[in-house]
PDB file of N, CA, C and O in Angstrom:
ATOM      1  N   UNK A  48     148.250  79.571 169.946  1.00 57.00           N
ATOM      2  CA  UNK A  48     147.043  78.632 169.820  1.00 57.00           C
ATOM      3  C   UNK A  48     146.387  79.042 168.096  1.00 57.00           C
ATOM      4  O   UNK A  48     146.290  80.099 168.195  1.00 57.00           O
ATOM      5  N   UNK A  49     146.037  77.854 167.693  1.00 66.00           N
ATOM      6  CA  UNK A  49     145.650  78.117 166.412  1.00 66.00           C
ATOM      7  C   UNK A  49     144.151  78.560 166.463  1.00 66.00           C
ATOM      8  O   UNK A  49     143.486  78.066 167.355  1.00 66.00           O
ATOM      9  N   UNK A  50     143.623  79.500 165.849  1.00 68.00           N
ATOM     10  CA  UNK A  50     142.172  79.917 165.806  1.00 68.00           C
ATOM     11  C   UNK A  50     141.553  80.623 166.996  1.00 68.00           C
ATOM     12  O   UNK A  50     140.671  80.566 167.557  1.00 68.00           O
ATOM     13  N   UNK A  51     142.834  81.221 167.422  1.00 69.00           N
ATOM     14  CA  UNK A  51     142.473  82.118 168.821  1.00 69.00           C
ATOM     15  C   UNK A  51     142.715  83.809 168.620  1.00 69.00           C
ATOM     16  O   UNK A  51     143.811  83.858 168.091  1.00 69.00           O
ATOM     17  N   UNK A  52     141.986  84.475 169.313  1.00 69.00           N
ATOM     18  CA  UNK A  52     142.191  85.911 168.910  1.00 69.00           C
ATOM     19  C   UNK A  52     142.311  86.436 170.445  1.00 69.00           C
ATOM     20  O   UNK A  52     141.383  86.083 171.158  1.00 69.00           O
ATOM     21  N   UNK A  53     143.378  87.331 170.639  1.00 71.00           N
ATOM     22  CA  UNK A  53     143.640  87.827 172.090  1.00 71.00           C
ATOM     23  C   UNK A  53     143.053  89.448 171.859  1.00 71.00           C
ATOM     24  O   UNK A  53     143.749  90.004 171.015  1.00 71.00           O
ATOM     25  N   UNK A  54     142.179  89.957 172.685  1.00 72.00           N
ATOM     26  CA  UNK A  54     141.714  91.403 172.560  1.00 72.00           C
ATOM     27  C   UNK A  54     142.311  91.912 173.843  1.00 72.00           C
ATOM     28  O   UNK A  54     141.646  91.733 174.714  1.00 72.00           O
ATOM     29  N   UNK A  55     142.877  92.966 173.672  1.00 71.00           N
ATOM     30  CA  UNK A  55     143.393  93.617 174.977  1.00 71.00           C
ATOM     31  C   UNK A  55     142.613  95.099 174.970  1.00 71.00           C
ATOM     32  O   UNK A  55     142.317  95.684 173.939  1.00 71.00           O
ATOM     33  N   UNK A  56     142.133  95.193 176.015  1.00 71.00           N
ATOM     34  CA  UNK A  56     141.499  96.483 176.446  1.00 71.00           C
ATOM     35  C   UNK A  56     142.548  97.473 177.102  1.00 71.00           C
ATOM     36  O   UNK A  56     143.409  97.247 176.960  1.00 71.00           O
ATOM     37  N   UNK A  57     141.751  98.292 177.673  1.00 72.00           N
ATOM     38  CA  UNK A  57     142.497  99.294 178.836  1.00 72.00           C
ATOM     39  C   UNK A  57     141.950  99.434 180.172  1.00 72.00           C
ATOM     40  O   UNK A  57     140.692  99.105 180.210  1.00 72.00           O
ATOM     41  N   UNK A  58     142.644  99.819 180.872  1.00 75.00           N
ATOM     42  CA  UNK A  58     141.966  99.991 182.303  1.00 75.00           C
ATOM     43  C   UNK A  58     141.845 101.670 182.339  1.00 75.00           C
ATOM     44  O   UNK A  58     142.742 102.322 182.124  1.00 75.00           O
ATOM     45  N   UNK A  59     140.578 101.977 182.764  1.00 72.00           N
ATOM     46  CA  UNK A  59     140.149 103.184 182.837  1.00 72.00           C
ATOM     47  C   UNK A  59     140.584 103.909 184.257  1.00 72.00           C
ATOM     48  O   UNK A  59     140.279 103.466 185.222  1.00 72.00           O
ATOM     49  N   UNK A  60     141.387 105.009 184.094  1.00 72.00           N
ATOM     50  CA  UNK A  60     142.157 105.544 185.273  1.00 72.00           C
ATOM     51  C   UNK A  60     141.125 106.107 186.464  1.00 72.00           C
ATOM     52  O   UNK A  60     141.087 105.888 187.788  1.00 72.00           O
ATOM     53  N   UNK A  61     140.078 106.389 185.932  1.00 75.00           N
ATOM     54  CA  UNK A  61     138.821 107.180 186.781  1.00 75.00           C
ATOM     55  C   UNK A  61     137.941 105.985 187.414  1.00 75.00           C
ATOM     56  O   UNK A  61     137.485 106.430 188.073  1.00 75.00           O
ATOM     57  N   UNK A  62     138.358 104.705 186.973  1.00 74.00           N
ATOM     58  CA  UNK A  62     137.348 103.636 187.644  1.00 74.00           C
ATOM     59  C   UNK A  62     138.285 102.568 188.254  1.00 74.00           C
ATOM     60  O   UNK A  62     137.764 101.792 188.892  1.00 74.00           O
ATOM     61  N   UNK A  63     139.491 103.074 188.525  1.00 81.00           N
ATOM     62  CA  UNK A  63     140.517 102.433 189.429  1.00 81.00           C
ATOM     63  C   UNK A  63     140.425 102.932 190.875  1.00 81.00           C
ATOM     64  O   UNK A  63     140.861 104.163 190.846  1.00 81.00           O
ATOM     65  N   UNK A  64     140.093 102.171 191.722  1.00 87.00           N
ATOM     66  CA  UNK A  64     140.452 102.488 193.131  1.00 87.00           C
ATOM     67  C   UNK A  64     140.467 101.501 194.169  1.00 87.00           C
ATOM     68  O   UNK A  64     140.445 100.298 193.689  1.00 87.00           O
ATOM     69  N   UNK A  65     140.710 101.798 195.199  1.00 90.00           N
ATOM     70  CA  UNK A  65     140.883 100.887 196.525  1.00 90.00           C
ATOM     71  C   UNK A  65     139.693 100.619 197.200  1.00 90.00           C
ATOM     72  O   UNK A  65     139.019 101.906 197.397  1.00 90.00           O
ATOM     73  N   UNK A  66     139.119  99.339 197.441  1.00 92.00           N
ATOM     74  CA  UNK A  66     138.033  99.283 198.224  1.00 92.00           C
ATOM     75  C   UNK A  66     138.318  98.298 199.440  1.00 92.00           C
ATOM     76  O   UNK A  66     139.181  97.678 199.228  1.00 92.00           O
ATOM     77  N   UNK A  67     137.367  98.247 200.591  1.00 94.00           N
ATOM     78  CA  UNK A  67     137.995  97.177 201.334  1.00 94.00           C
ATOM     79  C   UNK A  67     137.424  95.872 200.937  1.00 94.00           C
ATOM     80  O   UNK A  67     136.193  95.659 200.456  1.00 94.00           O
ATOM     81  N   UNK A  68     138.218  95.066 201.681  1.00 94.00           N
ATOM     82  CA  UNK A  68     137.891  93.508 201.258  1.00 94.00           C
ATOM     83  C   UNK A  68     136.745  93.098 202.117  1.00 94.00           C
ATOM     84  O   UNK A  68     136.172  93.903 202.985  1.00 94.00           O
ATOM     85  N   UNK A  69     135.790  92.200 201.739  1.00 94.00           N
ATOM     86  CA  UNK A  69     134.814  91.728 202.284  1.00 94.00           C
ATOM     87  C   UNK A  69     134.822  91.500 203.616  1.00 94.00           C
ATOM     88  O   UNK A  69     133.951  91.834 204.712  1.00 94.00           O
ATOM     89  N   UNK A  70     135.749  90.801 204.048  1.00 95.00           N
ATOM     90  CA  UNK A  70     136.116  90.534 205.658  1.00 95.00           C
ATOM     91  C   UNK A  70     136.348  91.640 206.021  1.00 95.00           C
ATOM     92  O   UNK A  70     135.983  91.688 207.460  1.00 95.00           O
ATOM     93  N   UNK A  71     137.288  92.777 205.693  1.00 95.00           N
ATOM     94  CA  UNK A  71     137.203  93.897 206.389  1.00 95.00           C
ATOM     95  C   UNK A  71     135.920  94.571 206.803  1.00 95.00           C
ATOM     96  O   UNK A  71     135.812  95.099 207.705  1.00 95.00           O
ATOM     97  N   UNK A  72     135.072  94.816 205.726  1.00 95.00           N
ATOM     98  CA  UNK A  72     133.900  95.185 205.982  1.00 95.00           C
ATOM     99  C   UNK A  72     133.061  94.524 207.061  1.00 95.00           C
ATOM    100  O   UNK A  72     132.516  95.051 208.014  1.00 95.00           O
ATOM    101  N   UNK A  73     132.993  93.331 207.233  1.00 96.00           N
ATOM    102  CA  UNK A  73     132.553  92.441 208.289  1.00 96.00           C
ATOM    103  C   UNK A  73     132.766  92.821 209.534  1.00 96.00           C
ATOM    104  O   UNK A  73     132.281  93.152 210.350  1.00 96.00           O
ATOM    105  N   UNK A  74     134.355  92.927 209.571  1.00 95.00           N
ATOM    106  CA  UNK A  74     134.950  93.047 210.954  1.00 95.00           C
ATOM    107  C   UNK A  74     134.698  94.764 211.356  1.00 95.00           C
ATOM    108  O   UNK A  74     134.336  95.008 212.406  1.00 95.00           O
ATOM    109  N   UNK A  75     134.277  95.603 210.348  1.00 95.00           N
ATOM    110  CA  UNK A  75     134.142  97.215 210.533  1.00 95.00           C
ATOM    111  C   UNK A  75     132.630  97.155 211.138  1.00 95.00           C
ATOM    112  O   UNK A  75     132.208  97.691 212.169  1.00 95.00           O
ATOM    113  N   UNK A  76     131.713  96.354 210.729  1.00 95.00           N
ATOM    114  CA  UNK A  76     130.428  96.443 210.849  1.00 95.00           C
ATOM    115  C   UNK A  76     130.020  95.705 212.440  1.00 95.00           C
ATOM    116  O   UNK A  76     129.471  96.206 213.128  1.00 95.00           O
ATOM    117  N   UNK A  77     131.078  94.732 212.635  1.00 96.00           N
ATOM    118  CA  UNK A  77     130.996  93.962 214.041  1.00 96.00           C
ATOM    119  C   UNK A  77     131.650  94.788 215.110  1.00 96.00           C
ATOM    120  O   UNK A  77     131.728  94.577 216.410  1.00 96.00           O
ATOM    121  N   UNK A  78     132.436  95.874 214.542  1.00 94.00           N
ATOM    122  CA  UNK A  78     133.032  96.598 215.542  1.00 94.00           C
ATOM    123  C   UNK A  78     134.369  95.955 216.246  1.00 94.00           C
ATOM    124  O   UNK A  78     134.710  96.559 217.113  1.00 94.00           O
ATOM    125  N   UNK A  79     134.907  95.059 215.526  1.00 95.00           N
ATOM    126  CA  UNK A  79     135.780  94.306 215.910  1.00 95.00           C
ATOM    127  C   UNK A  79     137.218  94.869 215.220  1.00 95.00           C
ATOM    128  O   UNK A  79     138.555  94.575 215.571  1.00 95.00           O
ATOM    129  N   UNK A  80     137.110  95.751 214.248  1.00 94.00           N
ATOM    130  CA  UNK A  80     138.178  96.629 213.622  1.00 94.00           C
ATOM    131  C   UNK A  80     137.813  98.074 213.534  1.00 94.00           C
ATOM    132  O   UNK A  80     136.421  98.216 213.261  1.00 94.00           O
ATOM    133  N   UNK A  81     138.488  98.727 213.851  1.00 93.00           N
ATOM    134  CA  UNK A  81     138.237 100.355 213.720  1.00 93.00           C
ATOM    135  C   UNK A  81     139.231 100.745 212.611  1.00 93.00           C
ATOM    136  O   UNK A  81     139.957 100.191 211.900  1.00 93.00           O
ATOM    137  N   UNK A  82     138.800 102.238 211.927  1.00 91.00           N
ATOM    138  CA  UNK A  82     139.195 102.753 210.848  1.00 91.00           C
ATOM    139  C   UNK A  82     140.791 102.722 211.219  1.00 91.00           C
ATOM    140  O   UNK A  82     141.715 102.909 210.241  1.00 91.00           O
ATOM    141  N   UNK A  83     141.013 103.293 212.477  1.00 94.00           N
ATOM    142  CA  UNK A  83     142.569 103.189 212.838  1.00 94.00           C
ATOM    143  C   UNK A  83     143.249 102.121 212.489  1.00 94.00           C
ATOM    144  O   UNK A  83     144.500 102.220 212.371  1.00 94.00           O
ATOM    145  N   UNK A  84     142.751 100.797 212.716  1.00 95.00           N
ATOM    146  CA  UNK A  84     143.477  99.420 212.454  1.00 95.00           C
ATOM    147  C   UNK A  84     143.626  99.013 210.996  1.00 95.00           C
ATOM    148  O   UNK A  84     144.286  98.160 211.005  1.00 95.00           O
ATOM    149  N   UNK A  85     143.015  99.583 210.215  1.00 94.00           N
ATOM    150  CA  UNK A  85     143.093  99.366 208.781  1.00 94.00           C
ATOM    151  C   UNK A  85     144.392  99.489 208.181  1.00 94.00           C
ATOM    152  O   UNK A  85     145.081 100.491 208.551  1.00 94.00           O
ATOM    153  N   UNK A  86     145.105  98.238 207.740  1.00 95.00           N
ATOM    154  CA  UNK A  86     146.383  98.391 206.936  1.00 95.00           C
ATOM    155  C   UNK A  86     145.910  98.445 205.283  1.00 95.00           C
ATOM    156  O   UNK A  86     145.009  97.744 205.188  1.00 95.00           O
ATOM    157  N   UNK A  87     146.946  98.259 204.599  1.00 94.00           N
ATOM    158  CA  UNK A  87     146.843  97.899 203.182  1.00 94.00           C
ATOM    159  C   UNK A  87     146.563  96.670 202.849  1.00 94.00           C
ATOM    160  O   UNK A  87     146.095  96.521 201.873  1.00 94.00           O
ATOM    161  N   UNK A  88     146.664  95.702 203.876  1.00 95.00           N
ATOM    162  CA  UNK A  88     146.262  94.321 203.588  1.00 95.00           C
ATOM    163  C   UNK A  88     144.646  94.399 203.686  1.00 95.00           C
ATOM    164  O   UNK A  88     144.110  93.303 203.158  1.00 95.00           O
ATOM    165  N   UNK A  89     143.773  95.465 204.185  1.00 95.00           N
ATOM    166  CA  UNK A  89     142.620  95.296 204.329  1.00 95.00           C
ATOM    167  C   UNK A  89     141.963  95.535 202.929  1.00 95.00           C
ATOM    168  O   UNK A  89     140.754  95.898 203.102  1.00 95.00           O
ATOM    169  N   UNK A  90     142.802  96.035 201.919  1.00 95.00           N
ATOM    170  CA  UNK A  90     142.289  96.806 200.705  1.00 95.00           C
ATOM    171  C   UNK A  90     142.447  96.095 199.860  1.00 95.00           C
ATOM    172  O   UNK A  90     143.560  95.240 199.517  1.00 95.00           O
ATOM    173  N   UNK A  91     141.495  96.252 198.744  1.00 93.00           N
ATOM    174  CA  UNK A  91     141.875  95.319 197.298  1.00 93.00           C
ATOM    175  C   UNK A  91     141.745  96.273 196.422  1.00 93.00           C
ATOM    176  O   UNK A  91     140.694  97.202 196.097  1.00 93.00           O
ATOM    177  N   UNK A  92     142.358  96.081 195.140  1.00 89.00           N
ATOM    178  CA  UNK A  92     142.318  97.031 194.107  1.00 89.00           C
ATOM    179  C   UNK A  92     141.464  96.854 193.366  1.00 89.00           C
ATOM    180  O   UNK A  92     141.114  95.601 192.722  1.00 89.00           O
ATOM    181  N   UNK A  93     140.559  97.660 192.920  1.00 86.00           N
ATOM    182  CA  UNK A  93     139.225  97.412 192.312  1.00 86.00           C
ATOM    183  C   UNK A  93     139.405  98.135 190.796  1.00 86.00           C
ATOM    184  O   UNK A  93     139.600  99.458 190.747  1.00 86.00           O
ATOM    185  N   UNK A  94     139.404  97.489 189.672  1.00 81.00           N
ATOM    186  CA  UNK A  94     139.561  98.040 188.262  1.00 81.00           C
ATOM    187  C   UNK A  94     138.902  97.168 187.577  1.00 81.00           C
ATOM    188  O   UNK A  94     138.642  95.685 187.458  1.00 81.00           O
ATOM    189  N   UNK A  95     138.372  97.877 186.231  1.00 74.00           N
ATOM    190  CA  UNK A  95     137.854  97.127 185.090  1.00 74.00           C
ATOM    191  C   UNK A  95     138.480  97.399 184.074  1.00 74.00           C
ATOM    192  O   UNK A  95     138.772  98.327 183.666  1.00 74.00           O
ATOM    193  N   UNK A  96     138.590  96.474 183.159  1.00 72.00           N
ATOM    194  CA  UNK A  96     139.056  96.408 181.861  1.00 72.00           C
ATOM    195  C   UNK A  96     138.121  97.129 180.984  1.00 72.00           C
ATOM    196  O   UNK A  96     136.902  96.691 180.817  1.00 72.00           O
ATOM    197  N   UNK A  97     138.411  98.227 180.129  1.00 73.00           N
ATOM    198  CA  UNK A  97     137.619  98.838 179.326  1.00 73.00           C
ATOM    199  C   UNK A  97     137.564  98.390 177.934  1.00 73.00           C
ATOM    200  O   UNK A  97     138.815  98.169 177.538  1.00 73.00           O
ATOM    201  N   UNK A  98     136.645  98.319 176.889  1.00 75.00           N
ATOM    202  CA  UNK A  98     136.886  98.453 175.545  1.00 75.00           C
ATOM    203  C   UNK A  98     137.031  97.149 174.695  1.00 75.00           C
ATOM    204  O   UNK A  98     136.930  96.859 173.607  1.00 75.00           O
ATOM    205  N   UNK A  99     137.283  96.004 175.880  1.00 78.00           N
ATOM    206  CA  UNK A  99     137.310  94.673 175.231  1.00 78.00           C
ATOM    207  C   UNK A  99     135.937  93.987 174.565  1.00 78.00           C
ATOM    208  O   UNK A  99     135.801  93.360 173.843  1.00 78.00           O
ATOM    209  N   UNK A 100     134.917  94.463 175.145  1.00 81.00           N
ATOM    210  CA  UNK A 100     133.588  93.912 174.675  1.00 81.00           C
ATOM    211  C   UNK A 100     133.142  94.520 173.108  1.00 81.00           C
ATOM    212  O   UNK A 100     132.833  93.674 172.380  1.00 81.00           O
ATOM    213  N   UNK A 101     133.647  95.900 173.027  1.00 84.00           N
ATOM    214  CA  UNK A 101     133.279  96.135 171.917  1.00 84.00           C
ATOM    215  C   UNK A 101     134.132  95.620 170.705  1.00 84.00           C
ATOM    216  O   UNK A 101     133.692  95.427 169.571  1.00 84.00           O
ATOM    217  N   UNK A 102     135.386  95.352 170.940  1.00 84.00           N
ATOM    218  CA  UNK A 102     136.461  94.826 170.068  1.00 84.00           C
ATOM    219  C   UNK A 102     135.942  93.230 169.806  1.00 84.00           C
ATOM    220  O   UNK A 102     136.008  92.882 168.683  1.00 84.00           O
ATOM    221  N   UNK A 103     135.410  92.599 170.743  1.00 84.00           N
ATOM    222  CA  UNK A 103     134.989  91.316 170.557  1.00 84.00           C
ATOM    223  C   UNK A 103     133.786  91.207 169.449  1.00 84.00           C
ATOM    224  O   UNK A 103     133.539  90.431 168.724  1.00 84.00           O
ATOM    225  N   UNK A 104     132.623  92.126 170.122  1.00 88.00           N
ATOM    226  CA  UNK A 104     131.423  92.312 169.177  1.00 88.00           C
ATOM    227  C   UNK A 104     131.844  92.786 167.627  1.00 88.00           C
ATOM    228  O   UNK A 104     131.223  92.157 166.958  1.00 88.00           O
ATOM    229  N   UNK A 105     132.747  93.631 167.653  1.00 90.00           N
ATOM    230  CA  UNK A 105     133.078  93.766 166.196  1.00 90.00           C
ATOM    231  C   UNK A 105     133.619  92.666 165.734  1.00 90.00           C
ATOM    232  O   UNK A 105     133.563  92.382 164.224  1.00 90.00           O
ATOM    233  N   UNK A 106     134.553  92.004 166.175  1.00 87.00           N
ATOM    234  CA  UNK A 106     135.189  90.674 165.413  1.00 87.00           C
ATOM    235  C   UNK A 106     134.070  89.749 165.124  1.00 87.00           C
ATOM    236  O   UNK A 106     134.113  89.165 164.127  1.00 87.00           O
ATOM    237  N   UNK A 107     133.123  89.533 166.018  1.00 88.00           N
ATOM    238  CA  UNK A 107     132.021  88.509 165.720  1.00 88.00           C
ATOM    239  C   UNK A 107     131.382  88.876 164.482  1.00 88.00           C
ATOM    240  O   UNK A 107     131.012  88.482 163.811  1.00 88.00           O
ATOM    241  N   UNK A 108     130.860  90.335 164.605  1.00 91.00           N
ATOM    242  CA  UNK A 108     130.073  90.707 163.406  1.00 91.00           C
ATOM    243  C   UNK A 108     130.735  90.715 162.094  1.00 91.00           C
ATOM    244  O   UNK A 108     130.297  90.445 161.135  1.00 91.00           O
ATOM    245  N   UNK A 109     132.054  90.923 162.198  1.00 91.00           N
ATOM    246  CA  UNK A 109     132.881  91.073 160.821  1.00 91.00           C
ATOM    247  C   UNK A 109     133.132  89.421 160.453  1.00 91.00           C
ATOM    248  O   UNK A 109     132.761  89.142 159.320  1.00 91.00           O
ATOM    249  N   UNK A 110     133.534  88.539 161.291  1.00 88.00           N
ATOM    250  CA  UNK A 110     133.627  87.305 160.519  1.00 88.00           C
ATOM    251  C   UNK A 110     132.197  86.544 160.555  1.00 88.00           C
ATOM    252  O   UNK A 110     132.203  85.985 159.556  1.00 88.00           O
ATOM    253  N   UNK A 111     131.153  86.862 161.087  1.00 89.00           N
ATOM    254  CA  UNK A 111     129.473  86.459 160.663  1.00 89.00           C
ATOM    255  C   UNK A 111     129.323  86.941 159.292  1.00 89.00           C
ATOM    256  O   UNK A 111     128.678  86.228 158.407  1.00 89.00           O
ATOM    257  N   UNK A 112     129.711  88.453 159.047  1.00 93.00           N
ATOM    258  CA  UNK A 112     129.068  88.866 157.970  1.00 93.00           C
ATOM    259  C   UNK A 112     129.911  88.375 156.812  1.00 93.00           C
ATOM    260  O   UNK A 112     129.287  88.298 155.520  1.00 93.00           O
ATOM    261  N   UNK A 113     131.294  88.076 156.798  1.00 92.00           N
ATOM    262  CA  UNK A 113     132.117  87.362 155.760  1.00 92.00           C
ATOM    263  C   UNK A 113     132.000  86.024 155.665  1.00 92.00           C
ATOM    264  O   UNK A 113     132.475  85.499 154.853  1.00 92.00           O
ATOM    265  N   UNK A 114     130.963  85.398 156.895  1.00 91.00           N
ATOM    266  CA  UNK A 114     130.728  83.928 156.394  1.00 91.00           C
ATOM    267  C   UNK A 114     131.972  83.146 156.794  1.00 91.00           C
ATOM    268  O   UNK A 114     132.069  82.114 156.116  1.00 91.00           O
ATOM    269  N   UNK A 115     132.945  83.872 157.512  1.00 87.00           N
ATOM    270  CA  UNK A 115     134.208  82.952 157.829  1.00 87.00           C
ATOM    271  C   UNK A 115     133.956  81.799 159.094  1.00 87.00           C
ATOM    272  O   UNK A 115     134.845  81.173 159.315  1.00 87.00           O
ATOM    273  N   UNK A 116     132.757  82.032 159.619  1.00 85.00           N
ATOM    274  CA  UNK A 116     132.516  81.063 160.799  1.00 85.00           C
ATOM    275  C   UNK A 116     131.207  80.601 161.021  1.00 85.00           C
ATOM    276  O   UNK A 116     130.306  81.321 160.337  1.00 85.00           O
ATOM    277  N   UNK A 117     131.155  79.191 161.378  1.00 84.00           N
ATOM    278  CA  UNK A 117     129.641  78.947 161.604  1.00 84.00           C
ATOM    279  C   UNK A 117     129.322  78.580 163.014  1.00 84.00           C
ATOM    280  O   UNK A 117     128.217  78.577 163.452  1.00 84.00           O
ATOM    281  N   UNK A 118     130.282  78.905 163.907  1.00 84.00           N
ATOM    282  CA  UNK A 118     130.362  78.650 165.087  1.00 84.00           C
ATOM    283  C   UNK A 118     130.992  79.652 166.090  1.00 84.00           C
ATOM    284  O   UNK A 118     132.417  79.627 165.728  1.00 84.00           O
ATOM    285  N   UNK A 119     130.786  80.294 167.180  1.00 81.00           N
ATOM    286  CA  UNK A 119     131.629  81.092 167.978  1.00 81.00           C
ATOM    287  C   UNK A 119     131.593  80.350 169.267  1.00 81.00           C
ATOM    288  O   UNK A 119     130.510  80.414 169.795  1.00 81.00           O
ATOM    289  N   UNK A 120     132.754  80.007 169.794  1.00 80.00           N
ATOM    290  CA  UNK A 120     132.645  79.538 171.189  1.00 80.00           C
ATOM    291  C   UNK A 120     133.492  80.400 172.480  1.00 80.00           C
ATOM    292  O   UNK A 120     134.390  81.053 172.226  1.00 80.00           O
ATOM    293  N   UNK A 121     132.900  80.907 173.488  1.00 74.00           N
ATOM    294  CA  UNK A 121     133.465  81.738 174.399  1.00 74.00           C
ATOM    295  C   UNK A 121     134.143  80.620 175.536  1.00 74.00           C
ATOM    296  O   UNK A 121     133.483  79.503 176.121  1.00 74.00           O
ATOM    297  N   UNK A 122     135.141  80.807 176.149  1.00 72.00           N
ATOM    298  CA  UNK A 122     135.998  80.329 177.069  1.00 72.00           C
ATOM    299  C   UNK A 122     136.400  81.229 178.335  1.00 72.00           C
ATOM    300  O   UNK A 122     136.952  82.382 177.694  1.00 72.00           O
ATOM    301  N   UNK A 123     136.050  81.038 179.316  1.00 69.00           N
ATOM    302  CA  UNK A 123     136.736  81.838 180.399  1.00 69.00           C
ATOM    303  C   UNK A 123     138.243  81.717 180.566  1.00 69.00           C
ATOM    304  O   UNK A 123     138.559  80.658 179.938  1.00 69.00           O
ATOM    305  N   UNK A 124     138.869  82.751 180.963  1.00 66.00           N
ATOM    306  CA  UNK A 124     140.340  82.507 181.183  1.00 66.00           C
ATOM    307  C   UNK A 124     140.875  81.085 181.807  1.00 66.00           C
ATOM    308  O   UNK A 124     141.853  80.632 181.291  1.00 66.00           O
ATOM    309  N   UNK A 125     140.005  80.792 183.089  1.00 63.00           N
ATOM    310  CA  UNK A 125     140.282  79.706 183.799  1.00 63.00           C
ATOM    311  C   UNK A 125     140.105  78.336 182.920  1.00 63.00           C
ATOM    312  O   UNK A 125     140.751  77.279 183.389  1.00 63.00           O
ATOM    313  N   UNK A 126     139.580  78.478 181.545  1.00 56.00           N
ATOM    314  CA  UNK A 126     139.185  77.301 180.954  1.00 56.00           C
ATOM    315  C   UNK A 126     140.328  77.137 179.911  1.00 56.00           C
ATOM    316  O   UNK A 126     140.318  75.939 179.469  1.00 56.00           O
ATOM    317  N   UNK A 127     141.160  77.881 179.735  1.00 54.00           N
ATOM    318  CA  UNK A 127     142.154  78.033 178.829  1.00 54.00           C
ATOM    319  C   UNK A 127     143.458  77.063 179.089  1.00 54.00           C
ATOM    320  O   UNK A 127     143.527  76.930 180.222  1.00 54.00           O
TER     321      UNK A 127
END
């Protein structure tokens, strides 16, 4: 797409882990599920991308400083 930039970050290994899904936590609290009954389907991979905010910020600062833009628009992934 014209006038679109993609900025790739990275996943921090120390911040990637598995967590219980919300439904699993509810079942554990209600005691309708025990630790022994948990399967891999009850877990969700939790990961955060790092470095993207800084790259986008530097792009914005650079474009504004060079007066190459009058407006910057943010679009969520599902809006593209």
